[in-house]
PDB file of C-alpha atoms in Angstrom:
ATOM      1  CA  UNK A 719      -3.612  56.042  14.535  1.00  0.00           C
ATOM      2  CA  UNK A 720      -1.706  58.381  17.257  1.00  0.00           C
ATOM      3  CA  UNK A 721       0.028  57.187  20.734  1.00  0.00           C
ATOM      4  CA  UNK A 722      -1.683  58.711  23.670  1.00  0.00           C
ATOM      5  CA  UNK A 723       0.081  62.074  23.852  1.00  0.00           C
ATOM      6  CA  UNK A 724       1.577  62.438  20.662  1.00  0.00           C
ATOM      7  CA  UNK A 725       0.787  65.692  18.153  1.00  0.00           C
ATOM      8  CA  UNK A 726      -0.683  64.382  15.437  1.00  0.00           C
ATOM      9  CA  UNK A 727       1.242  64.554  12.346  1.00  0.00           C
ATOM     10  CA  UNK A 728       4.317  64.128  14.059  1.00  0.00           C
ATOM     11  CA  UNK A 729       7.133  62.149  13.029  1.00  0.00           C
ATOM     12  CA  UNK A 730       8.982  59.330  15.166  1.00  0.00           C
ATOM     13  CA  UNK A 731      12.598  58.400  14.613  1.00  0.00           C
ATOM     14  CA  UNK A 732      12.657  54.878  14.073  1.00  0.00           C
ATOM     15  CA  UNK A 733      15.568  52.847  16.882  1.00  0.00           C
ATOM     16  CA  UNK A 734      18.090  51.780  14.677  1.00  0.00           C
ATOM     17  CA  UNK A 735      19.427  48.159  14.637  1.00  0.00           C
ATOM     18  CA  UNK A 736      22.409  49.018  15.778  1.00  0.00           C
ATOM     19  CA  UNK A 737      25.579  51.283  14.965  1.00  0.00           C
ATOM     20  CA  UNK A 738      29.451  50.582  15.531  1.00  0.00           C
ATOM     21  CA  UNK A 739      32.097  52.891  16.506  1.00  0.00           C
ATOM     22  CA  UNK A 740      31.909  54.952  13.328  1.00  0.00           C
ATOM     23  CA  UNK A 741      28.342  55.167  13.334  1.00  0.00           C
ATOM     24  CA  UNK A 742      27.376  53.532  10.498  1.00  0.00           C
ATOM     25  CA  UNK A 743      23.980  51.840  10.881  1.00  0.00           C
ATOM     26  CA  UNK A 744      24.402  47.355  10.835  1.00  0.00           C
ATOM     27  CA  UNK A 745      22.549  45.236   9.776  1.00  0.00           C
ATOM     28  CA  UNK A 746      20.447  42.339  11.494  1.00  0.00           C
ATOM     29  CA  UNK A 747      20.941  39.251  10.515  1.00  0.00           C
ATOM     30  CA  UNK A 748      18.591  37.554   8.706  1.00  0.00           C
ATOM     31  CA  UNK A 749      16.339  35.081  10.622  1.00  0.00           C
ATOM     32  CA  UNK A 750      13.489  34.610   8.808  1.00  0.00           C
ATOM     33  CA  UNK A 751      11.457  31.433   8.952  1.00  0.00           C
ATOM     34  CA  UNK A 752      11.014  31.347   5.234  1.00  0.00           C
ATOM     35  CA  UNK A 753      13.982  30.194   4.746  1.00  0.00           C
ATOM     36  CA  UNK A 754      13.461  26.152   4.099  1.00  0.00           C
ATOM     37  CA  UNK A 755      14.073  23.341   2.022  1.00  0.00           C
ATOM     38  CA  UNK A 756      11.973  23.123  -1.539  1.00  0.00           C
ATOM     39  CA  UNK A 757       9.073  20.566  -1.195  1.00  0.00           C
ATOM     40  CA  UNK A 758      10.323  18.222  -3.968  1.00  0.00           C
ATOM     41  CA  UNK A 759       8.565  17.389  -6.706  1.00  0.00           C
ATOM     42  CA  UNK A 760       7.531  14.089  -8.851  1.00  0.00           C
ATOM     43  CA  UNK A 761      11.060  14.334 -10.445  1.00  0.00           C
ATOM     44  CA  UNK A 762      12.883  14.460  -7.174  1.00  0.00           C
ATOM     45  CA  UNK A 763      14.023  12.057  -5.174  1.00  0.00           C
ATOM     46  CA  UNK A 764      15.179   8.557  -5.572  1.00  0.00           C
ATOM     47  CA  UNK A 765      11.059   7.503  -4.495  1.00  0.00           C
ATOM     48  CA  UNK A 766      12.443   4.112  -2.850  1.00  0.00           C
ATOM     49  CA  UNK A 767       9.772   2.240  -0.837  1.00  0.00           C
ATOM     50  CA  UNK A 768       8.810  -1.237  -0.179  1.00  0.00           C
ATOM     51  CA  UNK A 769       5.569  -2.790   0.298  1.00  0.00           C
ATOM     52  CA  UNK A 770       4.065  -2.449   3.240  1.00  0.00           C
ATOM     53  CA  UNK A 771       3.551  -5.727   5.669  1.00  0.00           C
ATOM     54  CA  UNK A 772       0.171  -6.928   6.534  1.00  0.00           C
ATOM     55  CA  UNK A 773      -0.156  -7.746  10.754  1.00  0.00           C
ATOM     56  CA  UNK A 774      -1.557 -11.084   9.807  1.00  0.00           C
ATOM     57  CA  UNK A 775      -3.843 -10.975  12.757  1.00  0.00           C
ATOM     58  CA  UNK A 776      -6.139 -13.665  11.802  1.00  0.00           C
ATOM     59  CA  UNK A 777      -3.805 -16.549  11.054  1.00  0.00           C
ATOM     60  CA  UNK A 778      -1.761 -15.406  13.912  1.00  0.00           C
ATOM     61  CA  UNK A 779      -4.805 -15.433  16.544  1.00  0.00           C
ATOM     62  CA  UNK A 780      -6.073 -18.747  14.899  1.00  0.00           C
ATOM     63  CA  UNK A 781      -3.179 -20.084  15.265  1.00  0.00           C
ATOM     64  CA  UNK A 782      -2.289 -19.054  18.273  1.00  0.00           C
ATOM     65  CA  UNK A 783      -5.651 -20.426  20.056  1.00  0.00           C
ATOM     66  CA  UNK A 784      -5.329 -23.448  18.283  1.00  0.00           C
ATOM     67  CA  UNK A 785      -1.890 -23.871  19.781  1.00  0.00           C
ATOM     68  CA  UNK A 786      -3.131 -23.216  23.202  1.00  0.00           C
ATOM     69  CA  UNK A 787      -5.719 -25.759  23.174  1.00  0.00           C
ATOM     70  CA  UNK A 788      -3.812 -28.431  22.144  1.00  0.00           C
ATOM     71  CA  UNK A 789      -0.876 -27.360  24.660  1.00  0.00           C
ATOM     72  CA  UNK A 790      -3.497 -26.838  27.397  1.00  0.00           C
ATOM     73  CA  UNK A 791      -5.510 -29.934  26.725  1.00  0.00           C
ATOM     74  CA  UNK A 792      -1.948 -31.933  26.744  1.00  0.00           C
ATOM     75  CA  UNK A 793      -0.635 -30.733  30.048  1.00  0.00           C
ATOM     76  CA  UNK A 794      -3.704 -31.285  31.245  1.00  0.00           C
ATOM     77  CA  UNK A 795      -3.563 -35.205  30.833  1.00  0.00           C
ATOM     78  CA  UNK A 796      -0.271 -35.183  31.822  1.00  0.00           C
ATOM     79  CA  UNK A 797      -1.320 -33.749  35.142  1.00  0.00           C
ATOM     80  CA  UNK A 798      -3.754 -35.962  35.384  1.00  0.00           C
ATOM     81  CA  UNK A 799      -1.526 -39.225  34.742  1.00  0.00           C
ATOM     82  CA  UNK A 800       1.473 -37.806  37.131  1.00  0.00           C
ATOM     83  CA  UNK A 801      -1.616 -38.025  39.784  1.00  0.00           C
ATOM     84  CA  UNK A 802      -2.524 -41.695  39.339  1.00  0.00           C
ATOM     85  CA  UNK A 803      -5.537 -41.087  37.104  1.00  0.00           C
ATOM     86  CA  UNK A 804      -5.874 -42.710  33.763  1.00  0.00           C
ATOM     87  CA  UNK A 805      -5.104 -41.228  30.413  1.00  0.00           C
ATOM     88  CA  UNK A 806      -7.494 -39.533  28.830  1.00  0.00           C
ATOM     89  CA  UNK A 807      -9.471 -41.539  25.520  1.00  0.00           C
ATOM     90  CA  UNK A 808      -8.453 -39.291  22.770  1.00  0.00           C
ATOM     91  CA  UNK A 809      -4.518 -40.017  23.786  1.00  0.00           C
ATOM     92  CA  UNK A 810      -4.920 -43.262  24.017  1.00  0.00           C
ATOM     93  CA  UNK A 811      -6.477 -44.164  20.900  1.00  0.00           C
ATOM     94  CA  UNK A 812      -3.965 -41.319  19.272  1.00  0.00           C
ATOM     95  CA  UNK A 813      -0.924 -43.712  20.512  1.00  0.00           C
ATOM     96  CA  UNK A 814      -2.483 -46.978  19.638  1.00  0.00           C
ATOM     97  CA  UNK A 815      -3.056 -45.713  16.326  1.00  0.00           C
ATOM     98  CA  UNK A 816       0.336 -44.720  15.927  1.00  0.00           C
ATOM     99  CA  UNK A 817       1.593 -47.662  16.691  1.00  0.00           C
ATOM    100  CA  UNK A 818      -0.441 -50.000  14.732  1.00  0.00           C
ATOM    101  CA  UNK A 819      -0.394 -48.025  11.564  1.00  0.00           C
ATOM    102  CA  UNK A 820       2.514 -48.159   8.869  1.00  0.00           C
ATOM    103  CA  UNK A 821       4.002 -45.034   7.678  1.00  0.00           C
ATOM    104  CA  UNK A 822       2.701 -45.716   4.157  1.00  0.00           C
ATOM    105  CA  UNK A 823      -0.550 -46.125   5.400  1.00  0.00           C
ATOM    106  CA  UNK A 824      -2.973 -43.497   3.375  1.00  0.00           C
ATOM    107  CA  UNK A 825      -4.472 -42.227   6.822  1.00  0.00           C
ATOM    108  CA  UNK A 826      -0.803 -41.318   7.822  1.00  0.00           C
ATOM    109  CA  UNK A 827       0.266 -39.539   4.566  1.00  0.00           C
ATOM    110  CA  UNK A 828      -3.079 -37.581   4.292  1.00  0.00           C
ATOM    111  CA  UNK A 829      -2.497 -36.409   7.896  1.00  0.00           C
ATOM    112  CA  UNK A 830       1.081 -35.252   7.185  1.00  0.00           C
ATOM    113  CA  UNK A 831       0.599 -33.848   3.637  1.00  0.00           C
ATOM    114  CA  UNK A 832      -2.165 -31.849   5.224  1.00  0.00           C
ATOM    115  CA  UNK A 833       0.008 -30.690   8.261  1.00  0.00           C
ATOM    116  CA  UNK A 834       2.826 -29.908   5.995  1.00  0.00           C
ATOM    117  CA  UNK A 835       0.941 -27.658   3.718  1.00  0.00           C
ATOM    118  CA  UNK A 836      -0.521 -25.716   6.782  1.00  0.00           C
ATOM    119  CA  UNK A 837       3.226 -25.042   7.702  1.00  0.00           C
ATOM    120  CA  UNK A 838       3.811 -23.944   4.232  1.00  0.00           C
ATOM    121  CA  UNK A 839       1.189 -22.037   4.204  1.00  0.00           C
ATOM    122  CA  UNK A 840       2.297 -20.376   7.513  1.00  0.00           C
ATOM    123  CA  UNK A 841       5.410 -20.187   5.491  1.00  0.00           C
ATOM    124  CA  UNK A 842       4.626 -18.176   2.918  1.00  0.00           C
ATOM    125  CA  UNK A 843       2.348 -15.673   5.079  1.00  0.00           C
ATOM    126  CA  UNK A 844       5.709 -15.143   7.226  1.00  0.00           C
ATOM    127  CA  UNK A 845       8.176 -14.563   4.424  1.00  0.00           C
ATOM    128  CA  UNK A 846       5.167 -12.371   1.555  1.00  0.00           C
ATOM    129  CA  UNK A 847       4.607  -8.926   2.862  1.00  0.00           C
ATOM    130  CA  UNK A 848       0.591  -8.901   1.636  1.00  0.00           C
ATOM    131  CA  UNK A 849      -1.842  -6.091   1.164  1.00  0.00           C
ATOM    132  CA  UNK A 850      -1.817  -6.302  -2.453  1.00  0.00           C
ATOM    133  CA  UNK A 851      -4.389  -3.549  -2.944  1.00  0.00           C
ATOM    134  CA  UNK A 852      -2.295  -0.984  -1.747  1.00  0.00           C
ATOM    135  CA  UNK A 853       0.288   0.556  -4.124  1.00  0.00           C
ATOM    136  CA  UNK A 854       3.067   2.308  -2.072  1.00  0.00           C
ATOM    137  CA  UNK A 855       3.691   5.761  -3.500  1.00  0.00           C
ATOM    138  CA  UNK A 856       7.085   7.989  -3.698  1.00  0.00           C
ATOM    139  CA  UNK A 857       9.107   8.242  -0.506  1.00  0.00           C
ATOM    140  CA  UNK A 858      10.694  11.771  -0.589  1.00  0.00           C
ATOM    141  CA  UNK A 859      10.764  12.314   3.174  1.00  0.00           C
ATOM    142  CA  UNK A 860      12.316   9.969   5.464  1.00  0.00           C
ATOM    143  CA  UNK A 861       8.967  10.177   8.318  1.00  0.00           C
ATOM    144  CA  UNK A 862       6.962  10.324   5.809  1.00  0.00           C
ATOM    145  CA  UNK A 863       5.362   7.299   3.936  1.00  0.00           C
ATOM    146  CA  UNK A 864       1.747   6.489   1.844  1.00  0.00           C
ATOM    147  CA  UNK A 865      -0.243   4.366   0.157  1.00  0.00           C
ATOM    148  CA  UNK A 866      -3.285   4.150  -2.552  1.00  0.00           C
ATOM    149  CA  UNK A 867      -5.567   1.568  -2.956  1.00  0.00           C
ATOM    150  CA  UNK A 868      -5.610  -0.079  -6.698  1.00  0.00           C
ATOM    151  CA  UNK A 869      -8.896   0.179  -6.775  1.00  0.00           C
ATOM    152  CA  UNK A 870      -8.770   4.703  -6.074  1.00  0.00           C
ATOM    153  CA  UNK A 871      -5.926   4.523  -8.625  1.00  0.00           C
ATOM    154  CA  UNK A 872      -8.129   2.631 -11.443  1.00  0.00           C
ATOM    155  CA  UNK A 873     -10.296   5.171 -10.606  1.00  0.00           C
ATOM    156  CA  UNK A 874      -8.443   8.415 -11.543  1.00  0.00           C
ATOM    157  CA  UNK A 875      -6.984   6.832 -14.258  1.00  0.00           C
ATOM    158  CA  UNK A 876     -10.918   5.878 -15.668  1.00  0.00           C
ATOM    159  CA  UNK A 877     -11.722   9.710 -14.936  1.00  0.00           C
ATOM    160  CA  UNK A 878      -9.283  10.852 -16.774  1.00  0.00           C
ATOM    161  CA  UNK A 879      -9.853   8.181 -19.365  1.00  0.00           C
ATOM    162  CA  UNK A 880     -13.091   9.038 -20.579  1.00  0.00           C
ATOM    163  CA  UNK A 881     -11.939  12.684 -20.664  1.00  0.00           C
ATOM    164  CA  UNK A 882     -10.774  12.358 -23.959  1.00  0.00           C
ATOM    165  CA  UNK A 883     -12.807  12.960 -26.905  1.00  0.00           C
ATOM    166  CA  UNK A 884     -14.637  10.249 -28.255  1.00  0.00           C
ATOM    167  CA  UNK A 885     -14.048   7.776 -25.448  1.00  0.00           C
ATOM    168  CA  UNK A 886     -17.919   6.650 -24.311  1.00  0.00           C
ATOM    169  CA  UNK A 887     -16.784   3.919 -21.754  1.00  0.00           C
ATOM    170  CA  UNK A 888     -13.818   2.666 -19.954  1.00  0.00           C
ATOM    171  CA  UNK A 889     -12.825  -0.633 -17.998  1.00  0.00           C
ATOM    172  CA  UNK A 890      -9.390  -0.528 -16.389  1.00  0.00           C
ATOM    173  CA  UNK A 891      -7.548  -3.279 -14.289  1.00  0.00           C
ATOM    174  CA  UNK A 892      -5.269  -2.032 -11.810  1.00  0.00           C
ATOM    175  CA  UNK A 893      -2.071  -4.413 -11.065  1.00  0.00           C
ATOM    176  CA  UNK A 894       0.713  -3.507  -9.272  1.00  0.00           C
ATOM    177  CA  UNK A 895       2.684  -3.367 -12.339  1.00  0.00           C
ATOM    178  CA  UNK A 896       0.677  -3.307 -15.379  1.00  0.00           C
ATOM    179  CA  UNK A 897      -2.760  -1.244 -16.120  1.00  0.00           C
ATOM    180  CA  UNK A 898      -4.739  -2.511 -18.800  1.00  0.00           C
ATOM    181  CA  UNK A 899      -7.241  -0.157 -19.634  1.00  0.00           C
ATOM    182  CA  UNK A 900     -10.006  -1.052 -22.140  1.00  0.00           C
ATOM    183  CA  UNK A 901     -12.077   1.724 -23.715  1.00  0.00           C
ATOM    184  CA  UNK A 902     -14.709   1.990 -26.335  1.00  0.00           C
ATOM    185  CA  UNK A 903     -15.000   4.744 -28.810  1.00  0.00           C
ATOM    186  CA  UNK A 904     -18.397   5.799 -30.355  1.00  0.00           C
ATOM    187  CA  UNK A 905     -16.939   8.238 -33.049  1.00  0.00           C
ATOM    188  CA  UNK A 906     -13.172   9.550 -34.317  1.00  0.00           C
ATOM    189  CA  UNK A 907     -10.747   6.988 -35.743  1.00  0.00           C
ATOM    190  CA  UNK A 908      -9.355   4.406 -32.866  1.00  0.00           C
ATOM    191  CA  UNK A 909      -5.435   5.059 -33.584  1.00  0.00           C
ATOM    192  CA  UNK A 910      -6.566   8.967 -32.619  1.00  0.00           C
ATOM    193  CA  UNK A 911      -8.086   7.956 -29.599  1.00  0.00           C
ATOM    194  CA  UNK A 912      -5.688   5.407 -28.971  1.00  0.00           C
ATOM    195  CA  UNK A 913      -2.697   8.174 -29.105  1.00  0.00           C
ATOM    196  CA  UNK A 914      -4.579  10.556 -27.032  1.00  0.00           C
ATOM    197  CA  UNK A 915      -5.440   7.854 -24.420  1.00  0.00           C
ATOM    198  CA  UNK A 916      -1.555   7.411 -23.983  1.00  0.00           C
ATOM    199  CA  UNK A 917      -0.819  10.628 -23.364  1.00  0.00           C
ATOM    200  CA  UNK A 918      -3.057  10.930 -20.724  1.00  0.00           C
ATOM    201  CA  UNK A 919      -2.197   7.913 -19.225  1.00  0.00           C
ATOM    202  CA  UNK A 920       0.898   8.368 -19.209  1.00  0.00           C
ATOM    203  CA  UNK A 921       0.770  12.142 -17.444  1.00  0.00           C
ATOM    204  CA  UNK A 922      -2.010  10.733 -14.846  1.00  0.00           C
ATOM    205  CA  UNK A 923       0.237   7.180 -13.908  1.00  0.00           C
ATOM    206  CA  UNK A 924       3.186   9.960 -13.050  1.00  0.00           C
ATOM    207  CA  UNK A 925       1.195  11.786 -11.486  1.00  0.00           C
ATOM    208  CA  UNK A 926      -0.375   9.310  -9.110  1.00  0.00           C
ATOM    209  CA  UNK A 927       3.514   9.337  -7.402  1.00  0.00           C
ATOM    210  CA  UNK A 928       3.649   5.494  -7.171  1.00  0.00           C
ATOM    211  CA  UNK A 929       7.186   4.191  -6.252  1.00  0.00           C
ATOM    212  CA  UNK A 930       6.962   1.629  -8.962  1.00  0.00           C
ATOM    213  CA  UNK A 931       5.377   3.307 -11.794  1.00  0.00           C
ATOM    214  CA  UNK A 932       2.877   0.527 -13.628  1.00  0.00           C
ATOM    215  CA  UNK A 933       3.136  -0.166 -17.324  1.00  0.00           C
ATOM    216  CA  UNK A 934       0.344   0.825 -19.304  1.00  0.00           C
ATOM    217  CA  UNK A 935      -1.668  -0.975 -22.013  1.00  0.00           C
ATOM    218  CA  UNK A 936      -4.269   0.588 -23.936  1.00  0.00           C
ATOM    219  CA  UNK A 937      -7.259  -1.185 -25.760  1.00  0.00           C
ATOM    220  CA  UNK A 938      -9.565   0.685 -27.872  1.00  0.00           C
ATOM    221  CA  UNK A 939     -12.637  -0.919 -29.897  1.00  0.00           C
ATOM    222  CA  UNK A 940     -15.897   0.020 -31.065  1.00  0.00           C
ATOM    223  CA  UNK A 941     -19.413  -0.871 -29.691  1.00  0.00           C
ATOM    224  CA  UNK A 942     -21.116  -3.757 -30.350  1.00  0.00           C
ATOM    225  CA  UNK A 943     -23.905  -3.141 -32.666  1.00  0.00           C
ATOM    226  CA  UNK A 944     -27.492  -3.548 -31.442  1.00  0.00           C
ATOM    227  CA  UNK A 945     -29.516  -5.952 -32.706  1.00  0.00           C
TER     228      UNK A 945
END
């Protein structure tokens, strides 16, 4: 393709970057955008990450409206008593109750053995991060952080399970640090599946990129016989 103008055929002199006082040609610099980090790999990387933290948004809302009623109901009657009218029933049978019953009555222990294992309870949600099902994977970028489900990784490790010769079915048990895998081999000798159902494992647990990489334990048995 020719510029308006130009012969065709003819040559252009291309502008030179740039020359210094002796005329030599320089150099640009080179700016290219191609220059960036590696993506790192399985092998790279310290992979720290922590669990991630469920919201708790049901206990909290429960809890939360539950609180509210009783606080609401309370000032209520408190209103109502700072303005001459009578107590309501419920608080009145609430304090002669109290005060007639011994604390080693079995109403009274019942009441606070139950209220004192909701607060444990509340305890244990505030202080255990949660979401078991989800496995957090390798953190090699700072912004960057993912999850997998146990039950997607007991699926690619099945998958590649009954890849391997002789396997006809496998069950595997995801934990979040031990996979027991149970297979069932229709023909070849069980330690030979059994050593080629390790190897794969082993590549396809690495390869999921989990942070805490699960032990593995491998059971291999034949069929039961019909009839």
């Amino acid at each position: 393709m020719t510029e308006p103008g130009e012969p065709t055929g003819s040559t252009r002199r291309m502008p030179t970057v740039g020359q210094d006082d002796a005329g030599t040609a320089r150099q640009a610099p080179d700016t290219s955008a191609d220059r960036r980090e590696p993506v790192p790999t399985l092998e790279q990387g310290d992979g720290s990450a922590g669990r991630f933290w469920s919201a708790r948004r049901v206990p909290a809302a429960l809890l939360a409206l539950v609180l509210l009623g009783a606080a609401g109901l309370l000032l209520y009657d408190i209103a109502a008593v700072r303005a001459d009218h009578p107590a309501m029933q419920w608080r009145r049978s609430l304090a002669d109750g109290l005060a007639e019953r011994q604390l080693d009555d079995v109403a009274v222990l019942v009441g606070a053995g139950v209220a004192a294992l909701i607060g444990l309870w509340l305890i244990l949600l505030a202080l255990t991060p949660g979401l078991r099902d989800l496995l957090p994977m390798r953190r090699d970028r700072a912004d960057v952080r993912a999850g997998l489900d146990r039950t997607a990784a007991a699926l690619v490790l099945r998958d590649r399970s009954v890849e391997v010769s002789g396997v006809q079915s496998v069950r595997v048990r995801m934990g979040r640090r031990r996979a027991k895998v149970r297979a069932l081999s229709h023909f070849r000798e069980l330690d030979d599946v059994r050593t080629d159902l390790d190897a794969v494992l082993e590549k396809a647990v690495r390869e999921l990129g989990l942070a805490r990489q699960p032990a593995v334990s491998v059971e291999v048995h034949r069929p039961a016989k019909k009839g």
